[in-house]
mmCIF file of C-alpha atoms and ligand atoms in Angstrom:
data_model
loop_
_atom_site.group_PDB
_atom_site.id
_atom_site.type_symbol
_atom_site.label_atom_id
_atom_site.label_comp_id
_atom_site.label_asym_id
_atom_site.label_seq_id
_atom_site.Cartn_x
_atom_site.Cartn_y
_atom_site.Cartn_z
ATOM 1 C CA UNK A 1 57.837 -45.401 -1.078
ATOM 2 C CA UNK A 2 56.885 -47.718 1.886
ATOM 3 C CA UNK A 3 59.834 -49.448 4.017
ATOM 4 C CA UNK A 4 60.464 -53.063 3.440
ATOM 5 C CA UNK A 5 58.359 -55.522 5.201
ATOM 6 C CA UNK A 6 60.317 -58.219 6.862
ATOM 7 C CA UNK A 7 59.897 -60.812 4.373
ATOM 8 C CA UNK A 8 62.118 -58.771 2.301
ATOM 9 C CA UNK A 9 64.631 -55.712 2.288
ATOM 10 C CA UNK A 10 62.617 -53.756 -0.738
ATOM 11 C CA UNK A 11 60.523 -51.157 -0.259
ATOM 12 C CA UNK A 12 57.642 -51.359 -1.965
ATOM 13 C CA UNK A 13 55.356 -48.544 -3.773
ATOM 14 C CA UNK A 14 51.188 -48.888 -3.461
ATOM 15 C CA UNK A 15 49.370 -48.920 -6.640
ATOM 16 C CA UNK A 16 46.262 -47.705 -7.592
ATOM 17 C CA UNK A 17 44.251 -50.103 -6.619
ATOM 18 C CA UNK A 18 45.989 -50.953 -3.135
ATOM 19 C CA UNK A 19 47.925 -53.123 -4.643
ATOM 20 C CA UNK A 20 52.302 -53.355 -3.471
ATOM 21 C CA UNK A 21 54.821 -53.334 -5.891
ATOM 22 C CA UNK A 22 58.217 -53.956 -5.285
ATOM 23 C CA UNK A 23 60.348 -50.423 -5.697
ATOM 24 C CA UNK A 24 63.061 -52.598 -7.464
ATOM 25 C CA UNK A 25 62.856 -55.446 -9.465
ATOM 26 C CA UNK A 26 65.218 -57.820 -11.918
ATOM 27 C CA UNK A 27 64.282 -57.439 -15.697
ATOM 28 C CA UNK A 28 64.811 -60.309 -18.668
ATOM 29 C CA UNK A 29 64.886 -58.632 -21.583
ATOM 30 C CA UNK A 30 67.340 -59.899 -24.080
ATOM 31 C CA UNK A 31 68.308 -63.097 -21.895
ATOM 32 C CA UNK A 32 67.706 -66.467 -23.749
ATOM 33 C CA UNK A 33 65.632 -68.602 -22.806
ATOM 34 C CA UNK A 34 68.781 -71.352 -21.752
ATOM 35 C CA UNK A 35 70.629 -67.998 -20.024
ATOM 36 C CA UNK A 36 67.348 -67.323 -18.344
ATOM 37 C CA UNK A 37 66.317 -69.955 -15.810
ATOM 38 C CA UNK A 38 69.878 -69.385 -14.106
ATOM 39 C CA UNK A 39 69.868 -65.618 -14.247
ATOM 40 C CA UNK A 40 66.052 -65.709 -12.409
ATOM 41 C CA UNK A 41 67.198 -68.642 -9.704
ATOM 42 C CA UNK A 42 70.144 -66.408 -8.961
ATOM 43 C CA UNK A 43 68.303 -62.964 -8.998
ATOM 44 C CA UNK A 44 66.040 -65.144 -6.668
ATOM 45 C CA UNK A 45 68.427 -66.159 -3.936
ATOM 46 C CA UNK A 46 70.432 -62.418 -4.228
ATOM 47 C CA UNK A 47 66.827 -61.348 -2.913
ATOM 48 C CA UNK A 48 64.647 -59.695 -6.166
ATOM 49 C CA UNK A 49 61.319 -60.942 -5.655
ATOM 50 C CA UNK A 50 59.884 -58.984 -8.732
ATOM 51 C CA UNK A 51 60.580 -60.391 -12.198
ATOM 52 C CA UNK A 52 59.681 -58.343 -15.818
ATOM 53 C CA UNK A 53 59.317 -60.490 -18.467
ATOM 54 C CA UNK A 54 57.219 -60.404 -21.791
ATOM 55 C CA UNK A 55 55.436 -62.477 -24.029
ATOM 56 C CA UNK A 56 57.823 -61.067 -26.632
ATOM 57 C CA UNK A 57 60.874 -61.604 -24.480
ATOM 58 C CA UNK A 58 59.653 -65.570 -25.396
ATOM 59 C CA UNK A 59 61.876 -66.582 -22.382
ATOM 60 C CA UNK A 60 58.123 -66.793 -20.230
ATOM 61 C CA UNK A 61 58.802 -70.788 -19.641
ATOM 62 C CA UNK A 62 62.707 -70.457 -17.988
ATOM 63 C CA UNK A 63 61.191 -67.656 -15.412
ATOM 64 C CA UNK A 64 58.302 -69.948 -14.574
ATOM 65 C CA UNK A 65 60.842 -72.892 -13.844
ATOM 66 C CA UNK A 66 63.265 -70.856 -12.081
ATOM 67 C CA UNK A 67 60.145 -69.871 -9.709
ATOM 68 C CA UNK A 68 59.048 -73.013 -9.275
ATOM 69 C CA UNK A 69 62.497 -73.995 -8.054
ATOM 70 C CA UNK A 70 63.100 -71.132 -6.201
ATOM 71 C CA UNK A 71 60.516 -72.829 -3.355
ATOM 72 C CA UNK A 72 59.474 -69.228 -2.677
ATOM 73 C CA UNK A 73 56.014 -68.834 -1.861
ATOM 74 C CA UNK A 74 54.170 -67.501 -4.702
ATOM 75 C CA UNK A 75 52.573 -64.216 -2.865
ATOM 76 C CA UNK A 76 55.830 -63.209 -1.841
ATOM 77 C CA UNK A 77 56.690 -63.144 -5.800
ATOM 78 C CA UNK A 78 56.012 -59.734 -8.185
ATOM 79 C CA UNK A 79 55.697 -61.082 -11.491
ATOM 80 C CA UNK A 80 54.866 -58.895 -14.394
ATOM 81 C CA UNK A 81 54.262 -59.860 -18.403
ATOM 82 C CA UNK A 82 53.248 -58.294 -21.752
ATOM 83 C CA UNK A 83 50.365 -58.495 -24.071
ATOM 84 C CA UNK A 84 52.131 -58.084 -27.573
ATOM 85 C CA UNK A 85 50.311 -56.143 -30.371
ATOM 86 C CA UNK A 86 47.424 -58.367 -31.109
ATOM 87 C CA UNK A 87 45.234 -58.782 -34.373
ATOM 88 C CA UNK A 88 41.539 -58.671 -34.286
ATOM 89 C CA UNK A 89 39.342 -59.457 -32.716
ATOM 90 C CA UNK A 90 42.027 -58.529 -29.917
ATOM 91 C CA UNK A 91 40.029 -58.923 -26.732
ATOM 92 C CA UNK A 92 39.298 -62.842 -27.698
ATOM 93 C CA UNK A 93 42.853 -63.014 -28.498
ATOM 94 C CA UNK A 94 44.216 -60.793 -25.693
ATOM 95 C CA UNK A 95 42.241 -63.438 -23.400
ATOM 96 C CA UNK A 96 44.014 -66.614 -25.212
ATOM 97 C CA UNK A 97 47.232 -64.371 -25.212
ATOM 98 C CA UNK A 98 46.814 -64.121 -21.557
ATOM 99 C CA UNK A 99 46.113 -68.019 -21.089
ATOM 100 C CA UNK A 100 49.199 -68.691 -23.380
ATOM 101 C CA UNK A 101 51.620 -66.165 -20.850
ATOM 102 C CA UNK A 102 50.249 -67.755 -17.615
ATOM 103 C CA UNK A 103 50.389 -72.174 -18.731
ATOM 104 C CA UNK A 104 54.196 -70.880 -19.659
ATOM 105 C CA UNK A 105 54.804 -69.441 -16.721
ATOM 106 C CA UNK A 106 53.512 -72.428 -14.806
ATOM 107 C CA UNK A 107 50.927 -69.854 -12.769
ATOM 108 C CA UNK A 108 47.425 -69.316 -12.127
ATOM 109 C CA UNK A 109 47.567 -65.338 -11.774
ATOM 110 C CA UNK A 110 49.965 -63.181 -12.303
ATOM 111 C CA UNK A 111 50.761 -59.559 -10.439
ATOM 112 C CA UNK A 112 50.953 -57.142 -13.116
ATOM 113 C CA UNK A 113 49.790 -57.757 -17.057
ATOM 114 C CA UNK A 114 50.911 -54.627 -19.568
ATOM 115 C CA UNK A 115 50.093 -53.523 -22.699
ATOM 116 C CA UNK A 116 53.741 -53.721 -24.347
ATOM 117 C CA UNK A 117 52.940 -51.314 -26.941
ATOM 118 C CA UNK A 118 50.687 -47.906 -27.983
ATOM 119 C CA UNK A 119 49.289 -50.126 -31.217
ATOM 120 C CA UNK A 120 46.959 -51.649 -32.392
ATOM 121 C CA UNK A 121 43.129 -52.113 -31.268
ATOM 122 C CA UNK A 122 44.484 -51.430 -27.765
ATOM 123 C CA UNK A 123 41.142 -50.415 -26.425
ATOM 124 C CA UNK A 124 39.531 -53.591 -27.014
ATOM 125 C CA UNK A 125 42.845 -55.468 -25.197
ATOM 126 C CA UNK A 126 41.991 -53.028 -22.440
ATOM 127 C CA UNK A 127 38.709 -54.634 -22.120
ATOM 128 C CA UNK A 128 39.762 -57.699 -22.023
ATOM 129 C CA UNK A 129 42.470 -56.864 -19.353
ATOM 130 C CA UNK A 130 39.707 -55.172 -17.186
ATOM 131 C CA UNK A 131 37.837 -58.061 -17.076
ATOM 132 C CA UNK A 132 41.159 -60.320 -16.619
ATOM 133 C CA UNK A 133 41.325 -57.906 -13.103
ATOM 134 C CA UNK A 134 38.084 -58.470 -12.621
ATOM 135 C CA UNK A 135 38.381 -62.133 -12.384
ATOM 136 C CA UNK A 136 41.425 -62.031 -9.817
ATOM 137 C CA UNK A 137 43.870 -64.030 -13.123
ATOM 138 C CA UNK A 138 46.236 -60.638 -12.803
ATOM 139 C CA UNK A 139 46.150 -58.561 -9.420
ATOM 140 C CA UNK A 140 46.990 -55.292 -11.673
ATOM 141 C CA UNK A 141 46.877 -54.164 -14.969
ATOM 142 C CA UNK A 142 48.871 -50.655 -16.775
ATOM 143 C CA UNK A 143 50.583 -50.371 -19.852
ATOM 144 C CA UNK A 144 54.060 -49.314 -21.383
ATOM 145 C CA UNK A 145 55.206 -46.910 -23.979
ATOM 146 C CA UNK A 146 52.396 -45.073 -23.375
ATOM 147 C CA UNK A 147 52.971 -41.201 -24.409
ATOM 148 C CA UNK A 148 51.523 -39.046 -21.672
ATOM 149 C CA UNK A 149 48.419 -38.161 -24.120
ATOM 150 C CA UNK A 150 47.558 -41.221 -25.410
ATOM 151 C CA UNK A 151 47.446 -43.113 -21.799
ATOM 152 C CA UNK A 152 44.878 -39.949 -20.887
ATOM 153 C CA UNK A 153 43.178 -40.471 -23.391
ATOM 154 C CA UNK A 154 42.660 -44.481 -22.682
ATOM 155 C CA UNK A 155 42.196 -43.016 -18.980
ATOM 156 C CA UNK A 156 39.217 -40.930 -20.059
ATOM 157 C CA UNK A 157 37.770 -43.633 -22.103
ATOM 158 C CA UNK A 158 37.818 -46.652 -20.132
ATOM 159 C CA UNK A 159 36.949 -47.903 -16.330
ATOM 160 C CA UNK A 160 39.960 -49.037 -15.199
ATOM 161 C CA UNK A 161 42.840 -46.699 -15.169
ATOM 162 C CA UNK A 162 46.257 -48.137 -15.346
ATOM 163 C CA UNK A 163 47.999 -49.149 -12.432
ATOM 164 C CA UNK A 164 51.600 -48.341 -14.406
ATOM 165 C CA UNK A 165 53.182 -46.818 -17.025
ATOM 166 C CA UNK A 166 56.526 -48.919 -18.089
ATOM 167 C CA UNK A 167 58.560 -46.273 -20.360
ATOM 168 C CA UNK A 168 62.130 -45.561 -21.016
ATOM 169 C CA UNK A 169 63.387 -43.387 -18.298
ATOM 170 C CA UNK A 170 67.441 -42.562 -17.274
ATOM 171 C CA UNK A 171 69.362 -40.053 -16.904
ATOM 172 C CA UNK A 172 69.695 -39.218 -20.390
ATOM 173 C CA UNK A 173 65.552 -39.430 -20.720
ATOM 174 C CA UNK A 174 64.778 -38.540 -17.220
ATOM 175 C CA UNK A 175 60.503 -37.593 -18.367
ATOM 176 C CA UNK A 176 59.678 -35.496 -15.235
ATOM 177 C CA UNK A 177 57.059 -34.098 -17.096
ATOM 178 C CA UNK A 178 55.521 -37.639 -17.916
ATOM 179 C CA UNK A 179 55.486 -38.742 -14.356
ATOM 180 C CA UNK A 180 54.290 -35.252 -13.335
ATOM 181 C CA UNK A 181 51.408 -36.399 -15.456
ATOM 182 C CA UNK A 182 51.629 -40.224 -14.831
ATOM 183 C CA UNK A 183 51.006 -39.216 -10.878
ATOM 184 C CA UNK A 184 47.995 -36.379 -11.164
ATOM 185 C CA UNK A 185 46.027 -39.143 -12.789
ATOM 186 C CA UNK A 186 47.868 -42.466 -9.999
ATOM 187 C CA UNK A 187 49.491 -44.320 -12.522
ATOM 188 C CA UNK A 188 53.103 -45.225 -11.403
ATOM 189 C CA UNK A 189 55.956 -44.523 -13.457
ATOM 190 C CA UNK A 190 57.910 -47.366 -13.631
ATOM 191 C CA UNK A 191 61.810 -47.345 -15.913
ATOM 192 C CA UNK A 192 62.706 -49.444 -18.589
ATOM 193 C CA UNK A 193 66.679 -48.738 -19.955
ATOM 194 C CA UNK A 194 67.356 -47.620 -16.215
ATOM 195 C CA UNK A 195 70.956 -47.373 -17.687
ATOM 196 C CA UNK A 196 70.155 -47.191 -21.336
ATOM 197 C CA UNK A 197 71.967 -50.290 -21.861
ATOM 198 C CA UNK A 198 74.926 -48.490 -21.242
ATOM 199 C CA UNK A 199 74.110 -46.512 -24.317
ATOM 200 C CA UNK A 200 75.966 -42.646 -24.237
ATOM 201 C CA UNK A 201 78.642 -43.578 -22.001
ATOM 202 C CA UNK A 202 76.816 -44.270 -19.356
ATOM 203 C CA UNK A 203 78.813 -46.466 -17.105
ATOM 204 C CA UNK A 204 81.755 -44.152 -17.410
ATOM 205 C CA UNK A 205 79.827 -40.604 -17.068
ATOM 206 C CA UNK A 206 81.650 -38.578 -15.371
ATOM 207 C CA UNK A 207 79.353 -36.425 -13.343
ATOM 208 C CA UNK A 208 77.657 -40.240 -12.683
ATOM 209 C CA UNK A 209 81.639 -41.049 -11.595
ATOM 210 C CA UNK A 210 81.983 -38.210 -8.968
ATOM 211 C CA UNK A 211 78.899 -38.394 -7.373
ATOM 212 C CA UNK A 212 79.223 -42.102 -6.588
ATOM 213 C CA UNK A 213 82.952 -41.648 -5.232
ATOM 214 C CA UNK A 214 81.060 -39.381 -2.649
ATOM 215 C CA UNK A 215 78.751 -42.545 -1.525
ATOM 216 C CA UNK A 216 81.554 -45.247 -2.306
ATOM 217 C CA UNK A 217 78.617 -46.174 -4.733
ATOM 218 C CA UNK A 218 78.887 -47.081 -8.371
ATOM 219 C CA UNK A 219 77.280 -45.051 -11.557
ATOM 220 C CA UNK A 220 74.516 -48.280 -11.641
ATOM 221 C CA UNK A 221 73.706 -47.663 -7.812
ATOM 222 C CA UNK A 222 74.451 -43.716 -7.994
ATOM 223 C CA UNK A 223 71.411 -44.545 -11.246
ATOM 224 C CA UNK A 224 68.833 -47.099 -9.417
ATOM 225 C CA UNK A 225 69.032 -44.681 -6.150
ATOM 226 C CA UNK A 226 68.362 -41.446 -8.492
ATOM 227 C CA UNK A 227 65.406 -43.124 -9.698
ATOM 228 C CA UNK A 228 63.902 -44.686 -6.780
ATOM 229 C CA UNK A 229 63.988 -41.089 -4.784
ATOM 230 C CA UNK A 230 62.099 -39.915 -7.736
ATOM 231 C CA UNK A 231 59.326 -42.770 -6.500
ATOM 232 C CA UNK A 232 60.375 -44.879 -10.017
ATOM 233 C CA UNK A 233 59.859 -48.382 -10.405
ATOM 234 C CA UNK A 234 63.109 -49.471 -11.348
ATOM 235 C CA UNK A 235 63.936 -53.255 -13.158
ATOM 236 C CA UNK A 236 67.612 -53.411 -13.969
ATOM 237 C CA UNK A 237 68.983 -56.287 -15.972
ATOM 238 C CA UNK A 238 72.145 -58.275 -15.460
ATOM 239 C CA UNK A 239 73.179 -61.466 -15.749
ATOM 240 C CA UNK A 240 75.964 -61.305 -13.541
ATOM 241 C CA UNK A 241 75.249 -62.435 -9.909
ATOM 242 C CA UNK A 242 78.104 -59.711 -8.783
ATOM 243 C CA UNK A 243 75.935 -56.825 -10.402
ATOM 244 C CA UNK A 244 72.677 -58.277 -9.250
ATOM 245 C CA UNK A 245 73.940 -58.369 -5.412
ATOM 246 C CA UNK A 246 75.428 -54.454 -6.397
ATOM 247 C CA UNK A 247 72.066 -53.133 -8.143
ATOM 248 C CA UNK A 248 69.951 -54.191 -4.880
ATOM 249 C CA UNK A 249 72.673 -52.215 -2.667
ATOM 250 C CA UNK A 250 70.961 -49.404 -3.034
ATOM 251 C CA UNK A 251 68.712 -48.749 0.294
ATOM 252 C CA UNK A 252 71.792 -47.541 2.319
ATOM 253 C CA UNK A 253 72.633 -44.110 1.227
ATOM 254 C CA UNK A 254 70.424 -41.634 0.369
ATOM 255 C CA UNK A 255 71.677 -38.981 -2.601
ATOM 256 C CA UNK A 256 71.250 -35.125 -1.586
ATOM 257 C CA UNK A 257 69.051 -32.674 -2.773
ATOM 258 C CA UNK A 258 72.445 -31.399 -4.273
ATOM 259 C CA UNK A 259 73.053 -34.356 -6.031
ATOM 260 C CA UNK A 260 69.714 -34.748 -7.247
ATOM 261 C CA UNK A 261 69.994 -31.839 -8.828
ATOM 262 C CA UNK A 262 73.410 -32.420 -10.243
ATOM 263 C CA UNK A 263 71.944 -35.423 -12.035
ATOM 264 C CA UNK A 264 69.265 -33.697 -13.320
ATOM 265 C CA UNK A 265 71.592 -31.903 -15.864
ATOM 266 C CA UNK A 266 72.403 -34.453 -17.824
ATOM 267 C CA UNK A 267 68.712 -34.719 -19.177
ATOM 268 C CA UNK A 268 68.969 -34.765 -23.069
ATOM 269 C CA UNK A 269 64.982 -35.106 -23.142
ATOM 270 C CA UNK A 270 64.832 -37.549 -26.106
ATOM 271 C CA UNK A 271 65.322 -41.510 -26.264
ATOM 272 C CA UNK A 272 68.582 -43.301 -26.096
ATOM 273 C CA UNK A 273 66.733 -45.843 -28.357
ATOM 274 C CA UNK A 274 63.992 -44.965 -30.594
ATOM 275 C CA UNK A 275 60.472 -42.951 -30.748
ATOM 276 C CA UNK A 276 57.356 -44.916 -30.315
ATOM 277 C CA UNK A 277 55.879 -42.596 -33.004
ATOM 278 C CA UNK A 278 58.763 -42.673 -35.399
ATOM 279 C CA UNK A 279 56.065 -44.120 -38.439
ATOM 280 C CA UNK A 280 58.833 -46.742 -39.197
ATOM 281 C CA UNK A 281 58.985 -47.954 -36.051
ATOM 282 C CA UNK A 282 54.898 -47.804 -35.661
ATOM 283 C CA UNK A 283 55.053 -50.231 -38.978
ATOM 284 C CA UNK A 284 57.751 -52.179 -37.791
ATOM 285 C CA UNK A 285 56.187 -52.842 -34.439
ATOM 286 C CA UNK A 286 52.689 -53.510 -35.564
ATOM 287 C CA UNK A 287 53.726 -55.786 -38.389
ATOM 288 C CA UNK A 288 55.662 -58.655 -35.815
ATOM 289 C CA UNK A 289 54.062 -61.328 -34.733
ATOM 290 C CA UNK A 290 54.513 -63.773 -31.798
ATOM 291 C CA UNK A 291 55.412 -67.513 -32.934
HETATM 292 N N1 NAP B 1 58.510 -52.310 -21.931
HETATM 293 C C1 NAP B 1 59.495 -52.243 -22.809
HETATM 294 O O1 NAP B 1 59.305 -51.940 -24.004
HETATM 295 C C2 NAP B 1 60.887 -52.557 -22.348
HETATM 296 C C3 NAP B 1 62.003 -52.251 -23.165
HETATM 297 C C4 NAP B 1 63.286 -52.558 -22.692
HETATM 298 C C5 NAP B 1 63.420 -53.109 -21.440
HETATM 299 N N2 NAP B 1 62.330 -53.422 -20.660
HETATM 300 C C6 NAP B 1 62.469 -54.037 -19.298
HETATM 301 O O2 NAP B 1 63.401 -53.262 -18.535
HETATM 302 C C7 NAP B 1 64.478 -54.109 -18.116
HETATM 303 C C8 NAP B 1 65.764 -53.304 -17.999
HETATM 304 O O3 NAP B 1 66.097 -52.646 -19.209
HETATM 305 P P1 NAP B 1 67.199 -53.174 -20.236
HETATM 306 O O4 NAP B 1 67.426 -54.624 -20.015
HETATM 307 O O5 NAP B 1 66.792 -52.736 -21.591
HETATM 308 O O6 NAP B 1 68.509 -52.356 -19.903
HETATM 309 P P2 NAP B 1 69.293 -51.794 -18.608
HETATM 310 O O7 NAP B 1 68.810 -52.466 -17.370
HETATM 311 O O8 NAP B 1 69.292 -50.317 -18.706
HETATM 312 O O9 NAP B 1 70.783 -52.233 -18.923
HETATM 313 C C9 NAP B 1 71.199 -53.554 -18.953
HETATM 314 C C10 NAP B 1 72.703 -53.547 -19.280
HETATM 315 O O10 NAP B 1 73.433 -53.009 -18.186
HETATM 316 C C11 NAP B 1 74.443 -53.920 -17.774
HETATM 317 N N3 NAP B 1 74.526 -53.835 -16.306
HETATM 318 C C12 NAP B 1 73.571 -54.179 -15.403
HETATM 319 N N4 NAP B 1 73.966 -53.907 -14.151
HETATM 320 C C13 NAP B 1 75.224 -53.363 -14.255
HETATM 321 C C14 NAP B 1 76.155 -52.872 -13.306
HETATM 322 N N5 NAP B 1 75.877 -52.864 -11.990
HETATM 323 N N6 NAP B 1 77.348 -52.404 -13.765
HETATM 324 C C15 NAP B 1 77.624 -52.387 -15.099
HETATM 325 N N7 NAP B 1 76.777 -52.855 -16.038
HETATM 326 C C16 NAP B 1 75.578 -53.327 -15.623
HETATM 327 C C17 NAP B 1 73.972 -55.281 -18.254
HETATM 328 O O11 NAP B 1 75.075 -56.112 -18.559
HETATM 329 P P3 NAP B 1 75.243 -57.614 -17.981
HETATM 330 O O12 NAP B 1 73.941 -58.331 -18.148
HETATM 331 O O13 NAP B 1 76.351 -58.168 -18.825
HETATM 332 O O14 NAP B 1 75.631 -57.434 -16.540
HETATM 333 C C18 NAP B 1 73.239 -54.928 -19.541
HETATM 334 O O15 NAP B 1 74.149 -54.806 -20.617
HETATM 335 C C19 NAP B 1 64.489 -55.191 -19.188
HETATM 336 O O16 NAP B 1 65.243 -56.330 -18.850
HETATM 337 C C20 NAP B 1 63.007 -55.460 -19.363
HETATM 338 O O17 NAP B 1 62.501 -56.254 -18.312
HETATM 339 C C21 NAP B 1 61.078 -53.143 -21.106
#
């Protein structure tokens, strides 16, 4: 992690191609498009400066006009989309994909374009993607829901290897031994579900409960601290302007090894949500389709 430059209080992590990535960023999955513009402007002004959105999210269009309000300048913005599952020939259509993210987004590049999902003729979107950060229209390229083998395997294969890996990871799923592997090969682990929507009790765990008492911290803080220590990317959601000032209070306490290691027992090593190789959800995936 690198300390915050003085444009901003968030450290920020260096990819593999030199590029900086904000340590903490504001996510917009499941906000609607009308909840979304408002939620972005206000993560804005609290301070995020990266924003996670998704072609599939299909709220691209409210965080382009909340930027364009914001009156931020754009290189002091972290904006990241997804490529859904295309159908062939996917690199043309990962290209016009592309084109269709950044018009409703209202930009001409963006930081960070990811594979959302391990199907599909992925290798030919990766392709297109290379040559996407060839031509300067996204300053980084990765992927998410990549299992450790199958992002080696498009390592091995390909050019370019991916600046990130976006995958599930709390404290219920805490995949040491994927970001082991993510970092021997300098892709950065960054967490989706950094509380697991609140699945498993989360916001009430106890052991979450004590150890924040200890910091005057909350479980969500006690949770975005845990994971930036580890060096992961973390994008919370909220769409509360209380929680979005309390989830970027998290650079002035620093958990002990103790700690650390306290949290580390509540790993249940599976997901909170589903398997990305669970052949119903491989079917179910693959068959939707973008409007
Ligand atoms: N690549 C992928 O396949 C994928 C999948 C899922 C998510 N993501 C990305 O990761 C981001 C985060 O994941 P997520 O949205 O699934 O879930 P999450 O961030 O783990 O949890 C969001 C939930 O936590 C609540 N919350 C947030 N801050 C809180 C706080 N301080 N105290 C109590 N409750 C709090 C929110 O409620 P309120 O909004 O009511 O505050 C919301 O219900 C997404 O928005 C998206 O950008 C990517």
């Amino acid at each position: 992690m690198n300390d915050s430059h003085s444009s901003s209080k968030i450290p920020t992590v260096t990819l593999n191609n030199g590029v900086e990535m904000p340590i903490l960023g504001f996510g917009v999955f499941q906000v609607g498009p009308e909840e979304t513009e408002k939620a972005v402007r206000e993560a804005l002004a609290a301070g995020y400066r990266l924003i996670d959105t998704a072609a599939a999210y299909g709220n691209e269009e409210a965080v382009g006009a909340a930027i364009a309000g914001s009156g931020i300048p754009r290189e002091e913005l972290f904006v990241t989309t997804k490529l859904w599952v295309q159908e062939r020939p996917a690199e043309q259509n990962t290209t016009r994909a592309f084109e269709d993210s950044l018009r409703k987004l209202g930009l001409d590049y963006v930081d960070l374009y990811l594979i959302h999902q391990p199907f599909g003729d992925y290798y030919a979107q990766w392709r297109a993607m290379e040559r996407l950060a060839a031509d300067g229209r996204t300053r980084a390229i990765g992927v998410s829901n990549f299992a450790s083998d199958r992002i080696l395997d498009l390592i091995l294969n390909n050019d370019v290897a991916p600046a990130v890996n976006q995958i599930e990871t709390n404290p219920f799923h805490q995949r040491a031994d994927d970001q082991g592997i993510l970092a021997s090969e300098g892709v950065q682990i960054e967490s989706w579900g950094p509380f697991a929507e609140g699945k498993n009790g989360l916001f009430s765990n106890h052991l979450l409960t004590e150890v924040g008492a200890g910091y005057g911290k909350s479980v969500a803080q006690v949770v975005l601290r845990w994971l930036i220590q580890r060096g992961v990317v973390v994008i919370p959601k909220t769409v509360s302007p209380a929680r979005m000032a309390q989830n970027l209070d998290v650079f002035d306490f620093t958990l002990t090894d103790a700690d650390m290691a306290k949290i580390a027992t509540l790993d249940e090593g599976s997901t909170q949500f589903f398997d990305h190789r669970d052949p119903d959800m491989v079917r179910w995936l693959s068959a939707r389709r973008l409007a």
